[in-house]
């Protein structure tokens, strides 16, 4: 608030603030930016969704860490990994480079790391820490899938022009 008592800042919150939080905002000991949540699935807090975030969740499977329990059932499990990959990242198991497509480039990544330790970016899609046949099966089951929206080409003037002459 300004020196004259007028409000000089407006902020919207997606949660109910406690009386203490409102008082702290009023006293300028808290800022609205203190309430900004991180990006869902950005477990390493670097501001972007990367393969490292998938690896962090994979390493937490079997634990009860709430940050990684996306479905809220109390345990981090394969369903949380699936939710992260498909719903949060919007891609498929097998998309090593996270470009939204399971394609030959992803196969090359997997084959180049086969039977070696690695994470998602190396082709470990089941999160066990090693690129193995199960990872190949995940890739092959989604091969040629893409999250790109198919577009229908518009007719151009050249295609309709000859038809006009025939009429």
CSV table of N, CA and C in Angstrom, one decimal:
chain,number,residue,atom,x,y,z
A,1,UNK,N,0.8,-1.2,0.0
A,1,UNK,CA,0.0,0.0,0.0
A,1,UNK,C,0.9,1.2,0.0
A,2,UNK,N,0.4,2.3,-0.6
A,2,UNK,CA,1.1,3.5,-0.7
A,2,UNK,C,1.1,4.3,0.6
A,3,UNK,N,1.9,5.4,0.6
A,3,UNK,CA,2.0,6.2,1.8
A,3,UNK,C,0.6,6.8,2.2
A,4,UNK,N,-0.2,7.0,1.2
A,4,UNK,CA,-1.5,7.6,1.5
A,4,UNK,C,-2.6,6.6,1.9
A,5,UNK,N,-2.2,5.3,2.0
A,5,UNK,CA,-3.1,4.3,2.4
A,5,UNK,C,-3.8,3.6,1.2
A,6,UNK,N,-3.6,4.1,0.0
A,6,UNK,CA,-4.2,3.5,-1.1
A,6,UNK,C,-3.4,2.2,-1.5
A,7,UNK,N,-4.1,1.3,-2.1
A,7,UNK,CA,-3.5,0.0,-2.5
A,7,UNK,C,-2.8,0.3,-3.9
A,8,UNK,N,-1.5,0.0,-4.0
A,8,UNK,CA,-0.8,0.3,-5.2
A,8,UNK,C,-0.4,-1.0,-5.9
A,9,UNK,N,-0.9,-2.1,-5.4
A,9,UNK,CA,-0.5,-3.4,-6.0
A,9,UNK,C,-1.7,-4.3,-5.9
A,10,UNK,N,-2.0,-5.1,-7.0
A,10,UNK,CA,-3.1,-6.0,-7.0
A,10,UNK,C,-2.5,-7.4,-7.3
A,11,UNK,N,-2.9,-8.4,-6.5
A,11,UNK,CA,-2.4,-9.8,-6.8
A,11,UNK,C,-3.6,-10.8,-6.6
A,12,UNK,N,-3.6,-11.8,-7.5
A,12,UNK,CA,-4.6,-12.8,-7.4
A,12,UNK,C,-3.9,-14.1,-6.9
A,13,UNK,N,-4.5,-14.8,-6.0
A,13,UNK,CA,-4.0,-16.1,-5.5
A,13,UNK,C,-4.9,-17.2,-5.8
A,14,UNK,N,-4.3,-18.4,-6.0
A,14,UNK,CA,-5.2,-19.6,-6.3
A,14,UNK,C,-5.4,-20.4,-5.0
A,15,UNK,N,-5.1,-19.8,-3.9
A,15,UNK,CA,-5.4,-20.5,-2.6
A,15,UNK,C,-5.8,-19.4,-1.6
A,16,UNK,N,-6.4,-19.9,-0.6
A,16,UNK,CA,-6.9,-19.0,0.5
A,16,UNK,C,-5.7,-18.7,1.4
A,17,UNK,N,-5.5,-17.4,1.6
A,17,UNK,CA,-4.4,-17.0,2.5
A,17,UNK,C,-4.8,-17.0,3.9
A,18,UNK,N,-3.9,-17.3,4.8
A,18,UNK,CA,-4.1,-17.2,6.2
A,18,UNK,C,-4.1,-15.8,6.7
A,19,UNK,N,-4.6,-15.5,7.8
A,19,UNK,CA,-4.5,-14.1,8.3
A,19,UNK,C,-3.1,-13.6,8.5
A,20,UNK,N,-2.2,-14.6,8.9
A,20,UNK,CA,-0.8,-14.2,9.0
A,20,UNK,C,-0.2,-13.9,7.7
A,21,UNK,N,-0.5,-14.6,6.6
A,21,UNK,CA,0.0,-14.3,5.3
A,21,UNK,C,-0.5,-13.0,4.8
A,22,UNK,N,-1.7,-12.7,5.0
A,22,UNK,CA,-2.3,-11.4,4.6
A,22,UNK,C,-1.5,-10.3,5.4
A,23,UNK,N,-1.3,-10.4,6.6
A,23,UNK,CA,-0.6,-9.4,7.4
A,23,UNK,C,0.8,-9.3,6.9
A,24,UNK,N,1.5,-10.4,6.6
A,24,UNK,CA,2.8,-10.3,6.0
A,24,UNK,C,2.9,-9.6,4.7
A,25,UNK,N,1.9,-9.8,3.9
A,25,UNK,CA,1.8,-9.1,2.6
A,25,UNK,C,1.6,-7.6,2.8
A,26,UNK,N,0.8,-7.3,3.7
A,26,UNK,CA,0.5,-5.9,4.1
A,26,UNK,C,1.7,-5.2,4.6
A,27,UNK,N,2.5,-5.9,5.4
A,27,UNK,CA,3.7,-5.4,6.0
A,27,UNK,C,5.0,-5.5,5.1
A,28,UNK,N,4.8,-6.0,3.9
A,28,UNK,CA,5.8,-6.2,2.9
A,28,UNK,C,6.9,-7.1,3.3
A,29,UNK,N,6.6,-8.1,4.2
A,29,UNK,CA,7.6,-9.1,4.5
A,29,UNK,C,7.4,-10.4,3.6
A,30,UNK,N,6.3,-10.4,2.9
A,30,UNK,CA,6.0,-11.4,1.9
A,30,UNK,C,5.7,-10.7,0.6
A,31,UNK,N,6.0,-11.4,-0.5
A,31,UNK,CA,5.7,-10.8,-1.8
A,31,UNK,C,4.7,-11.8,-2.5
A,32,UNK,N,3.9,-11.4,-3.4
A,32,UNK,CA,3.1,-12.3,-4.2
A,32,UNK,C,3.9,-13.4,-4.9
A,33,UNK,N,5.1,-13.1,-5.3
A,33,UNK,CA,6.0,-14.1,-5.9
A,33,UNK,C,6.4,-15.2,-5.0
A,34,UNK,N,6.2,-15.0,-3.7
A,34,UNK,CA,6.5,-16.1,-2.7
A,34,UNK,C,5.5,-17.2,-2.8
A,35,UNK,N,4.3,-16.9,-3.5
A,35,UNK,CA,3.3,-17.9,-3.6
A,35,UNK,C,3.3,-18.6,-4.9
A,36,UNK,N,4.2,-18.3,-5.8
A,36,UNK,CA,4.2,-18.9,-7.1
A,36,UNK,C,4.7,-20.3,-7.0
A,37,UNK,N,3.8,-21.2,-7.5
A,37,UNK,CA,4.2,-22.6,-7.5
A,37,UNK,C,5.2,-22.9,-8.6
A,38,UNK,N,6.0,-24.0,-8.4
A,38,UNK,CA,6.9,-24.4,-9.5
A,38,UNK,C,6.0,-25.1,-10.6
A,39,UNK,N,6.7,-25.4,-11.7
A,39,UNK,CA,6.1,-26.1,-12.8
A,39,UNK,C,5.8,-27.5,-12.4
A,40,UNK,N,4.6,-28.0,-12.6
A,40,UNK,CA,4.3,-29.4,-12.2
A,40,UNK,C,5.3,-30.3,-13.0
A,41,UNK,N,5.9,-31.2,-12.3
A,41,UNK,CA,6.9,-32.1,-12.9
A,41,UNK,C,8.3,-31.6,-12.9
A,42,UNK,N,8.5,-30.4,-12.6
A,42,UNK,CA,9.9,-29.8,-12.6
A,42,UNK,C,10.5,-30.1,-11.3
A,43,UNK,N,10.9,-31.4,-11.1
A,43,UNK,CA,11.4,-31.8,-9.8
A,43,UNK,C,12.8,-31.3,-9.4
A,44,UNK,N,13.6,-30.9,-10.4
A,44,UNK,CA,14.9,-30.3,-10.1
A,44,UNK,C,14.9,-28.8,-10.1
A,45,UNK,N,13.7,-28.2,-10.2
A,45,UNK,CA,13.4,-26.8,-10.1
A,45,UNK,C,14.3,-25.9,-10.9
A,46,UNK,N,14.6,-26.4,-12.2
A,46,UNK,CA,15.4,-25.6,-13.1
A,46,UNK,C,14.5,-24.7,-14.0
A,47,UNK,N,13.2,-24.8,-13.8
A,47,UNK,CA,12.3,-24.0,-14.6
A,47,UNK,C,11.9,-24.6,-15.9
A,48,UNK,N,12.3,-25.8,-16.2
A,48,UNK,CA,12.0,-26.5,-17.5
A,48,UNK,C,11.7,-28.0,-17.2
A,49,UNK,N,10.9,-28.6,-18.1
A,49,UNK,CA,10.7,-30.0,-18.0
A,49,UNK,C,11.7,-30.7,-18.8
A,50,UNK,N,12.5,-31.5,-18.2
A,50,UNK,CA,13.6,-32.2,-18.9
A,50,UNK,C,13.6,-33.7,-18.6
A,51,UNK,N,14.4,-34.5,-19.2
A,51,UNK,CA,14.6,-35.9,-18.9
A,51,UNK,C,15.1,-36.1,-17.5
A,52,UNK,N,15.8,-35.1,-17.0
A,52,UNK,CA,16.3,-35.2,-15.6
A,52,UNK,C,15.1,-35.3,-14.6
A,53,UNK,N,14.0,-34.6,-14.9
A,53,UNK,CA,12.8,-34.7,-14.1
A,53,UNK,C,12.2,-36.0,-14.1
A,54,UNK,N,12.2,-36.7,-15.3
A,54,UNK,CA,11.6,-38.0,-15.4
A,54,UNK,C,12.5,-39.0,-14.6
A,55,UNK,N,13.8,-38.8,-14.7
A,55,UNK,CA,14.8,-39.7,-14.0
A,55,UNK,C,14.6,-39.5,-12.4
A,56,UNK,N,14.4,-38.3,-12.0
A,56,UNK,CA,14.2,-38.1,-10.5
A,56,UNK,C,12.9,-38.8,-10.0
A,57,UNK,N,11.8,-38.8,-10.8
A,57,UNK,CA,10.6,-39.5,-10.4
A,57,UNK,C,10.9,-41.0,-10.5
A,58,UNK,N,11.6,-41.5,-11.5
A,58,UNK,CA,11.9,-42.9,-11.7
A,58,UNK,C,12.7,-43.4,-10.5
A,59,UNK,N,13.6,-42.6,-10.0
A,59,UNK,CA,14.4,-43.0,-8.9
A,59,UNK,C,13.6,-43.1,-7.6
A,60,UNK,N,12.5,-42.5,-7.6
A,60,UNK,CA,11.6,-42.4,-6.3
A,60,UNK,C,10.5,-43.5,-6.3
A,61,UNK,N,10.5,-44.3,-7.4
A,61,UNK,CA,9.4,-45.3,-7.4
A,61,UNK,C,9.6,-46.3,-6.2
A,62,UNK,N,8.5,-46.6,-5.5
A,62,UNK,CA,8.5,-47.4,-4.4
A,62,UNK,C,8.6,-46.6,-3.1
A,63,UNK,N,8.9,-45.3,-3.2
A,63,UNK,CA,8.9,-44.5,-2.0
A,63,UNK,C,7.6,-43.8,-1.7
A,64,UNK,N,7.6,-43.0,-0.7
A,64,UNK,CA,6.3,-42.3,-0.3
A,64,UNK,C,6.5,-40.8,-0.4
A,65,UNK,N,7.5,-40.3,-1.2
A,65,UNK,CA,7.8,-38.9,-1.3
A,65,UNK,C,6.6,-38.2,-2.0
A,66,UNK,N,5.9,-37.3,-1.3
A,66,UNK,CA,4.7,-36.6,-1.8
A,66,UNK,C,5.0,-35.8,-3.1
A,67,UNK,N,6.1,-35.2,-3.2
A,67,UNK,CA,6.4,-34.4,-4.4
A,67,UNK,C,6.3,-35.2,-5.7
A,68,UNK,N,6.7,-36.5,-5.6
A,68,UNK,CA,6.7,-37.4,-6.8
A,68,UNK,C,5.4,-38.2,-7.0
A,69,UNK,N,4.5,-38.2,-6.0
A,69,UNK,CA,3.3,-38.9,-6.0
A,69,UNK,C,2.2,-38.2,-6.7
A,70,UNK,N,2.2,-38.2,-8.1
A,70,UNK,CA,1.4,-37.3,-8.9
A,70,UNK,C,-0.1,-37.7,-8.8
A,71,UNK,N,-0.4,-39.0,-8.5
A,71,UNK,CA,-1.8,-39.4,-8.4
A,71,UNK,C,-2.3,-39.4,-7.0
A,72,UNK,N,-1.4,-39.0,-6.1
A,72,UNK,CA,-1.9,-38.8,-4.7
A,72,UNK,C,-2.3,-40.0,-3.9
A,73,UNK,N,-1.9,-41.2,-4.3
A,73,UNK,CA,-2.3,-42.4,-3.6
A,73,UNK,C,-1.3,-42.8,-2.5
A,74,UNK,N,-0.3,-42.0,-2.2
A,74,UNK,CA,0.6,-42.3,-1.1
A,74,UNK,C,1.9,-43.0,-1.4
A,75,UNK,N,2.0,-43.5,-2.7
A,75,UNK,CA,3.2,-44.2,-3.1
A,75,UNK,C,3.6,-43.8,-4.5
A,76,UNK,N,4.9,-43.6,-4.7
A,76,UNK,CA,5.3,-43.3,-6.0
A,76,UNK,C,5.5,-44.6,-6.8
A,77,UNK,N,4.8,-44.7,-7.9
A,77,UNK,CA,4.8,-46.0,-8.7
A,77,UNK,C,4.8,-45.7,-10.2
A,78,UNK,N,4.7,-46.8,-10.9
A,78,UNK,CA,4.7,-46.7,-12.4
A,78,UNK,C,3.6,-45.8,-12.9
A,79,UNK,N,2.4,-45.8,-12.2
A,79,UNK,CA,1.3,-44.9,-12.7
A,79,UNK,C,1.7,-43.4,-12.6
A,80,UNK,N,2.5,-43.1,-11.6
A,80,UNK,CA,3.0,-41.7,-11.5
A,80,UNK,C,3.9,-41.3,-12.7
A,81,UNK,N,4.8,-42.3,-13.0
A,81,UNK,CA,5.7,-42.1,-14.1
A,81,UNK,C,4.9,-41.9,-15.4
A,82,UNK,N,3.9,-42.8,-15.6
A,82,UNK,CA,3.0,-42.7,-16.8
A,82,UNK,C,2.3,-41.3,-16.9
A,83,UNK,N,1.8,-40.9,-15.7
A,83,UNK,CA,1.2,-39.6,-15.7
A,83,UNK,C,2.1,-38.4,-16.0
A,84,UNK,N,3.3,-38.5,-15.5
A,84,UNK,CA,4.3,-37.5,-15.8
A,84,UNK,C,4.7,-37.5,-17.3
A,85,UNK,N,4.9,-38.6,-17.9
A,85,UNK,CA,5.3,-38.7,-19.3
A,85,UNK,C,4.2,-38.3,-20.2
A,86,UNK,N,3.0,-38.9,-20.0
A,86,UNK,CA,1.9,-38.7,-20.9
A,86,UNK,C,1.1,-37.4,-20.7
A,87,UNK,N,0.8,-37.1,-19.4
A,87,UNK,CA,0.0,-36.0,-19.2
A,87,UNK,C,0.7,-34.7,-19.0
A,88,UNK,N,1.8,-34.7,-18.3
A,88,UNK,CA,2.6,-33.5,-18.0
A,88,UNK,C,3.5,-33.2,-19.1
A,89,UNK,N,4.3,-34.1,-19.6
A,89,UNK,CA,5.2,-33.9,-20.7
A,89,UNK,C,4.5,-33.9,-22.1
A,90,UNK,N,3.3,-34.6,-22.1
A,90,UNK,CA,2.6,-34.7,-23.3
A,90,UNK,C,3.2,-35.6,-24.4
A,91,UNK,N,3.9,-36.6,-24.0
A,91,UNK,CA,4.6,-37.4,-25.0
A,91,UNK,C,4.4,-38.9,-24.7
A,92,UNK,N,5.3,-39.8,-25.2
A,92,UNK,CA,5.1,-41.2,-25.1
A,92,UNK,C,6.3,-41.9,-24.6
A,93,UNK,N,6.2,-43.0,-24.0
A,93,UNK,CA,7.3,-43.9,-23.7
A,93,UNK,C,8.0,-44.2,-25.0
A,94,UNK,N,9.3,-44.0,-25.0
A,94,UNK,CA,10.1,-44.2,-26.2
A,94,UNK,C,10.6,-42.9,-26.8
A,95,UNK,N,10.1,-41.8,-26.4
A,95,UNK,CA,10.5,-40.5,-26.9
A,95,UNK,C,11.7,-40.0,-26.1
A,96,UNK,N,12.9,-40.5,-26.4
A,96,UNK,CA,14.1,-40.2,-25.6
A,96,UNK,C,14.5,-38.7,-25.7
A,97,UNK,N,14.3,-38.1,-26.8
A,97,UNK,CA,14.7,-36.7,-27.0
A,97,UNK,C,13.6,-35.7,-26.6
A,98,UNK,N,12.4,-36.2,-26.2
A,98,UNK,CA,11.3,-35.4,-25.7
A,98,UNK,C,10.8,-34.4,-26.7
A,99,UNK,N,10.8,-34.8,-28.0
A,99,UNK,CA,10.3,-33.9,-29.0
A,99,UNK,C,8.9,-34.1,-29.4
A,100,UNK,N,8.2,-35.1,-28.6
A,100,UNK,CA,6.8,-35.4,-28.9
A,100,UNK,C,6.6,-36.4,-29.9
A,101,UNK,N,7.7,-37.0,-30.4
A,101,UNK,CA,7.5,-38.1,-31.4
A,101,UNK,C,8.4,-39.3,-31.1
A,102,UNK,N,7.9,-40.5,-31.3
A,102,UNK,CA,8.8,-41.6,-31.1
A,102,UNK,C,9.2,-42.0,-32.5
A,103,UNK,N,10.4,-41.9,-32.8
A,103,UNK,CA,10.9,-42.0,-34.2
A,103,UNK,C,12.3,-42.6,-34.2
A,104,UNK,N,12.9,-42.7,-35.4
A,104,UNK,CA,14.1,-43.4,-35.6
A,104,UNK,C,15.3,-42.8,-34.8
A,105,UNK,N,15.2,-41.5,-34.6
A,105,UNK,CA,16.3,-40.8,-33.7
A,105,UNK,C,16.2,-41.4,-32.3
A,106,UNK,N,15.0,-41.6,-31.8
A,106,UNK,CA,14.9,-42.2,-30.5
A,106,UNK,C,15.5,-43.7,-30.4
A,107,UNK,N,15.2,-44.4,-31.5
A,107,UNK,CA,15.8,-45.8,-31.6
A,107,UNK,C,17.3,-45.7,-31.6
A,108,UNK,N,17.9,-44.8,-32.3
A,108,UNK,CA,19.3,-44.6,-32.4
A,108,UNK,C,19.9,-44.3,-31.0
A,109,UNK,N,19.2,-43.5,-30.3
A,109,UNK,CA,19.7,-43.2,-28.9
A,109,UNK,C,19.6,-44.5,-28.0
A,110,UNK,N,18.5,-45.2,-28.1
A,110,UNK,CA,18.4,-46.4,-27.3
A,110,UNK,C,19.4,-47.4,-27.7
A,111,UNK,N,19.6,-47.7,-29.0
A,111,UNK,CA,20.5,-48.7,-29.5
A,111,UNK,C,22.0,-48.3,-29.1
A,112,UNK,N,22.3,-47.1,-29.1
A,112,UNK,CA,23.6,-46.6,-28.8
A,112,UNK,C,24.0,-46.8,-27.3
A,113,UNK,N,22.9,-46.9,-26.5
A,113,UNK,CA,23.1,-47.1,-25.1
A,113,UNK,C,22.7,-48.4,-24.5
A,114,UNK,N,22.4,-49.4,-25.4
A,114,UNK,CA,21.8,-50.6,-25.0
A,114,UNK,C,22.7,-51.4,-24.1
A,115,UNK,N,22.1,-51.9,-23.0
A,115,UNK,CA,22.7,-52.6,-21.9
A,115,UNK,C,23.7,-51.8,-21.1
A,116,UNK,N,23.5,-50.5,-21.1
A,116,UNK,CA,24.3,-49.6,-20.3
A,116,UNK,C,23.5,-48.9,-19.3
A,117,UNK,N,24.1,-48.4,-18.3
A,117,UNK,CA,23.4,-47.6,-17.3
A,117,UNK,C,23.0,-46.3,-17.9
A,118,UNK,N,21.8,-45.8,-17.6
A,118,UNK,CA,21.4,-44.5,-18.1
A,118,UNK,C,20.0,-44.1,-17.7
A,119,UNK,N,19.6,-43.0,-18.0
A,119,UNK,CA,18.3,-42.5,-17.7
A,119,UNK,C,17.4,-42.3,-19.0
A,120,UNK,N,16.3,-41.6,-18.9
A,120,UNK,CA,15.4,-41.4,-20.0
A,120,UNK,C,16.1,-41.0,-21.2
A,121,UNK,N,16.9,-40.0,-21.2
A,121,UNK,CA,17.6,-39.4,-22.4
A,121,UNK,C,18.5,-40.4,-23.0
A,122,UNK,N,18.9,-41.5,-22.3
A,122,UNK,CA,19.7,-42.6,-22.9
A,122,UNK,C,18.8,-43.8,-23.4
A,123,UNK,N,17.5,-43.7,-23.1
A,123,UNK,CA,16.7,-44.8,-23.6
A,123,UNK,C,16.1,-45.7,-22.5
A,124,UNK,N,16.3,-45.3,-21.3
A,124,UNK,CA,15.8,-46.1,-20.1
A,124,UNK,C,14.4,-45.6,-19.9
A,125,UNK,N,13.4,-46.2,-20.5
A,125,UNK,CA,12.0,-45.7,-20.4
A,125,UNK,C,11.2,-46.3,-19.2
A,126,UNK,N,11.7,-47.4,-18.6
A,126,UNK,CA,11.0,-48.0,-17.5
A,126,UNK,C,11.6,-47.6,-16.2
A,127,UNK,N,12.7,-46.8,-16.2
A,127,UNK,CA,13.2,-46.2,-15.0
A,127,UNK,C,14.0,-47.1,-14.1
A,128,UNK,N,14.5,-48.3,-14.6
A,128,UNK,CA,15.3,-49.2,-13.8
A,128,UNK,C,16.7,-48.8,-13.8
A,129,UNK,N,17.1,-47.8,-14.6
A,129,UNK,CA,18.5,-47.4,-14.5
A,129,UNK,C,19.4,-48.0,-15.6
A,130,UNK,N,18.9,-48.9,-16.4
A,130,UNK,CA,19.7,-49.6,-17.4
A,130,UNK,C,18.8,-49.7,-18.7
A,131,UNK,N,19.4,-49.5,-19.8
A,131,UNK,CA,18.7,-49.5,-21.1
A,131,UNK,C,18.7,-51.0,-21.6
A,132,UNK,N,17.5,-51.6,-21.5
A,132,UNK,CA,17.4,-53.1,-21.8
A,132,UNK,C,16.3,-53.3,-22.8
A,133,UNK,N,16.0,-54.6,-23.0
A,133,UNK,CA,14.9,-55.0,-24.0
A,133,UNK,C,13.6,-54.4,-23.6
A,134,UNK,N,13.2,-54.3,-22.3
A,134,UNK,CA,11.9,-53.8,-21.9
A,134,UNK,C,11.8,-52.3,-22.4
A,135,UNK,N,12.9,-51.6,-22.5
A,135,UNK,CA,12.9,-50.2,-23.0
A,135,UNK,C,12.7,-50.2,-24.5
A,136,UNK,N,13.3,-51.2,-25.2
A,136,UNK,CA,13.1,-51.3,-26.6
A,136,UNK,C,11.6,-51.6,-26.9
A,137,UNK,N,11.0,-52.5,-26.1
A,137,UNK,CA,9.6,-52.8,-26.3
A,137,UNK,C,8.7,-51.6,-26.1
A,138,UNK,N,9.0,-50.7,-25.1
A,138,UNK,CA,8.3,-49.5,-24.9
A,138,UNK,C,8.4,-48.6,-26.1
A,139,UNK,N,9.6,-48.5,-26.6
A,139,UNK,CA,9.8,-47.7,-27.8
A,139,UNK,C,9.1,-48.2,-29.0
A,140,UNK,N,9.2,-49.5,-29.3
A,140,UNK,CA,8.6,-50.1,-30.4
A,140,UNK,C,7.1,-50.1,-30.3
A,141,UNK,N,6.5,-50.2,-29.1
A,141,UNK,CA,5.1,-50.1,-29.0
A,141,UNK,C,4.5,-48.8,-29.3
A,142,UNK,N,5.3,-47.7,-29.3
A,142,UNK,CA,4.9,-46.4,-29.5
A,142,UNK,C,5.5,-45.8,-30.8
A,143,UNK,N,6.3,-46.6,-31.5
A,143,UNK,CA,7.0,-46.1,-32.7
A,143,UNK,C,6.1,-45.5,-33.7
A,144,UNK,N,6.5,-44.3,-34.2
A,144,UNK,CA,5.8,-43.5,-35.1
A,144,UNK,C,4.6,-42.7,-34.5
A,145,UNK,N,4.4,-42.8,-33.2
A,145,UNK,CA,3.4,-41.9,-32.5
A,145,UNK,C,3.9,-40.5,-32.4
A,146,UNK,N,3.0,-39.6,-32.5
A,146,UNK,CA,3.4,-38.2,-32.4
A,146,UNK,C,2.3,-37.4,-31.7
A,147,UNK,N,2.7,-36.4,-30.9
A,147,UNK,CA,1.6,-35.5,-30.3
A,147,UNK,C,1.3,-34.4,-31.2
A,148,UNK,N,1.9,-34.3,-32.4
A,148,UNK,CA,1.6,-33.2,-33.3
A,148,UNK,C,0.2,-33.3,-33.8
A,149,UNK,N,-0.4,-32.2,-34.0
A,149,UNK,CA,-1.8,-32.1,-34.5
A,149,UNK,C,-1.7,-32.2,-36.0
A,150,UNK,N,-2.4,-33.2,-36.6
A,150,UNK,CA,-2.3,-33.3,-38.0
A,150,UNK,C,-3.1,-32.2,-38.7
A,151,UNK,N,-2.5,-31.7,-39.8
A,151,UNK,CA,-3.2,-30.6,-40.5
A,151,UNK,C,-3.6,-31.0,-41.8
A,152,UNK,N,-4.7,-30.5,-42.3
A,152,UNK,CA,-5.2,-30.8,-43.6
A,152,UNK,C,-4.8,-29.7,-44.5
A,153,UNK,N,-4.0,-30.0,-45.6
A,153,UNK,CA,-3.6,-28.9,-46.5
A,153,UNK,C,-4.8,-28.2,-47.2
A,154,UNK,N,-4.7,-26.9,-47.2
A,154,UNK,CA,-5.7,-26.1,-47.9
A,154,UNK,C,-5.4,-26.2,-49.4
A,155,UNK,N,-6.5,-26.2,-50.2
A,155,UNK,CA,-6.3,-26.2,-51.7
A,155,UNK,C,-5.7,-24.9,-52.1
A,156,UNK,N,-4.7,-25.0,-53.0
A,156,UNK,CA,-4.2,-23.7,-53.5
A,156,UNK,C,-4.8,-23.3,-54.8
A,157,UNK,N,-4.5,-22.1,-55.2
A,157,UNK,CA,-5.2,-21.5,-56.4
A,157,UNK,C,-4.9,-22.3,-57.6
A,158,UNK,N,-3.7,-22.9,-57.7
A,158,UNK,CA,-3.3,-23.6,-58.9
A,158,UNK,C,-4.2,-24.9,-59.1
A,159,UNK,N,-4.6,-25.5,-58.1
A,159,UNK,CA,-5.5,-26.7,-58.2
A,159,UNK,C,-6.9,-26.3,-58.6
A,160,UNK,N,-7.4,-25.2,-58.2
A,160,UNK,CA,-8.7,-24.9,-58.6
A,160,UNK,C,-8.8,-24.1,-59.9
A,161,UNK,N,-7.7,-23.5,-60.4
A,161,UNK,CA,-7.8,-22.7,-61.6
A,161,UNK,C,-8.1,-23.6,-62.8
A,162,UNK,N,-7.5,-24.7,-63.1
A,162,UNK,CA,-7.9,-25.5,-64.2
A,162,UNK,C,-9.3,-26.0,-64.2
A,163,UNK,N,-9.8,-26.3,-63.0
A,163,UNK,CA,-11.2,-26.7,-63.0
A,163,UNK,C,-12.1,-25.5,-63.4
A,164,UNK,N,-11.7,-24.3,-63.1
A,164,UNK,CA,-12.5,-23.1,-63.5
A,164,UNK,C,-12.6,-23.0,-65.0
A,165,UNK,N,-11.5,-23.3,-65.7
A,165,UNK,CA,-11.4,-23.2,-67.1
A,165,UNK,C,-12.3,-24.3,-67.8
A,166,UNK,N,-12.5,-25.4,-67.1
A,166,UNK,CA,-13.3,-26.5,-67.7
A,166,UNK,C,-14.8,-26.2,-67.7
A,167,UNK,N,-15.2,-25.3,-66.7
A,167,UNK,CA,-16.6,-25.0,-66.6
A,167,UNK,C,-16.9,-24.1,-67.6
